[in-house]
C-alpha cells in the first residue's frame, strides 16, 4: 500500500488491493443478488446505475414524476397529484429508490390524525429555499418554488 500512501507508517499493517477488491465484490454480491434492471430515466444527476444495471434514483424524480408534479400544481388537479404519488410509491416498490431496498417494520399503532398538526400550520415553516439543489432536480426545485 506504500504505492498509494507513501511515507505513511502503520504499526498494525493492513490488507492489500486484492483483499479490498475481494471484500467489495462480495459485499456488492450480497447487496444486489440477481436484482432486475429497472428501466427508468431520471431527470437529475442524482441517479446512478450499479454494475449490475440496477438504476437507483435517490430523489424519485423521473421525467414522468416531474411532469405529473408540475401538471398537478399548475392546474390545481388533485387527481393528477395522486398519479404522481402513485408513481413515486411504485418506484420504491420496484427498487428504483434507496427506500425500496429497505423493509420497514411497524413499531407501534398509528397515531390518530387528530393528534397531527394541521397542514395550515406545517406549511408556514416550509421553505423550498432550504432544500438542497443537489438533492432534487432542477425541474422539481422550480416546480416547488412556483407551487409555494
Short mmCIF file of N, CA, C and O in Angstrom, two decimals, residues 21 41 60 63 73 77 84 90 128 141 143 145:
data_model
loop_
_atom_site.label_atom_id
_atom_site.label_comp_id
_atom_site.label_asym_id
_atom_site.label_seq_id
_atom_site.Cartn_x
_atom_site.Cartn_y
_atom_site.Cartn_z
N UNK A 21 -10.49 -5.50 -3.01
CA UNK A 21 -11.30 -5.82 -4.18
C UNK A 21 -12.22 -7.00 -3.91
O UNK A 21 -13.41 -6.98 -4.26
N UNK A 41 -35.62 6.54 -16.59
CA UNK A 41 -34.72 7.62 -16.95
C UNK A 41 -34.92 8.73 -15.94
O UNK A 41 -35.99 9.28 -15.84
N UNK A 60 -36.39 10.29 -6.51
CA UNK A 60 -37.70 9.91 -7.05
C UNK A 60 -38.13 10.83 -8.18
O UNK A 60 -39.30 10.95 -8.48
N UNK A 63 -38.64 11.84 -15.43
CA UNK A 63 -39.34 12.78 -16.31
C UNK A 63 -40.84 12.70 -16.09
O UNK A 63 -41.54 13.71 -16.05
N UNK A 73 -49.68 20.77 -9.92
CA UNK A 73 -49.61 22.04 -9.20
C UNK A 73 -50.06 23.21 -10.07
O UNK A 73 -50.70 24.14 -9.59
N UNK A 77 -54.89 20.21 -9.84
CA UNK A 77 -55.67 18.97 -10.00
C UNK A 77 -55.13 17.90 -9.05
O UNK A 77 -54.05 17.36 -9.26
N UNK A 84 -49.07 11.23 -9.45
CA UNK A 84 -47.67 11.49 -9.12
C UNK A 84 -47.23 10.66 -7.91
O UNK A 84 -46.21 9.98 -7.94
N UNK A 90 -44.64 3.52 -6.41
CA UNK A 90 -44.31 2.33 -7.21
C UNK A 90 -42.82 2.25 -7.48
O UNK A 90 -42.26 1.15 -7.55
N UNK A 128 -38.89 26.23 0.41
CA UNK A 128 -38.22 25.49 -0.67
C UNK A 128 -36.76 25.89 -0.77
O UNK A 128 -35.93 25.11 -1.22
N UNK A 141 -37.12 21.55 -8.22
CA UNK A 141 -36.81 22.78 -7.48
C UNK A 141 -37.67 23.93 -7.99
O UNK A 141 -38.28 24.67 -7.22
N UNK A 143 -40.49 23.75 -9.75
CA UNK A 143 -41.90 23.46 -9.52
C UNK A 143 -42.29 23.78 -8.08
O UNK A 143 -43.33 24.38 -7.83
N UNK A 145 -40.80 25.91 -6.13
CA UNK A 145 -40.74 27.35 -5.97
C UNK A 145 -42.04 28.02 -6.47
O UNK A 145 -42.55 28.93 -5.86
#
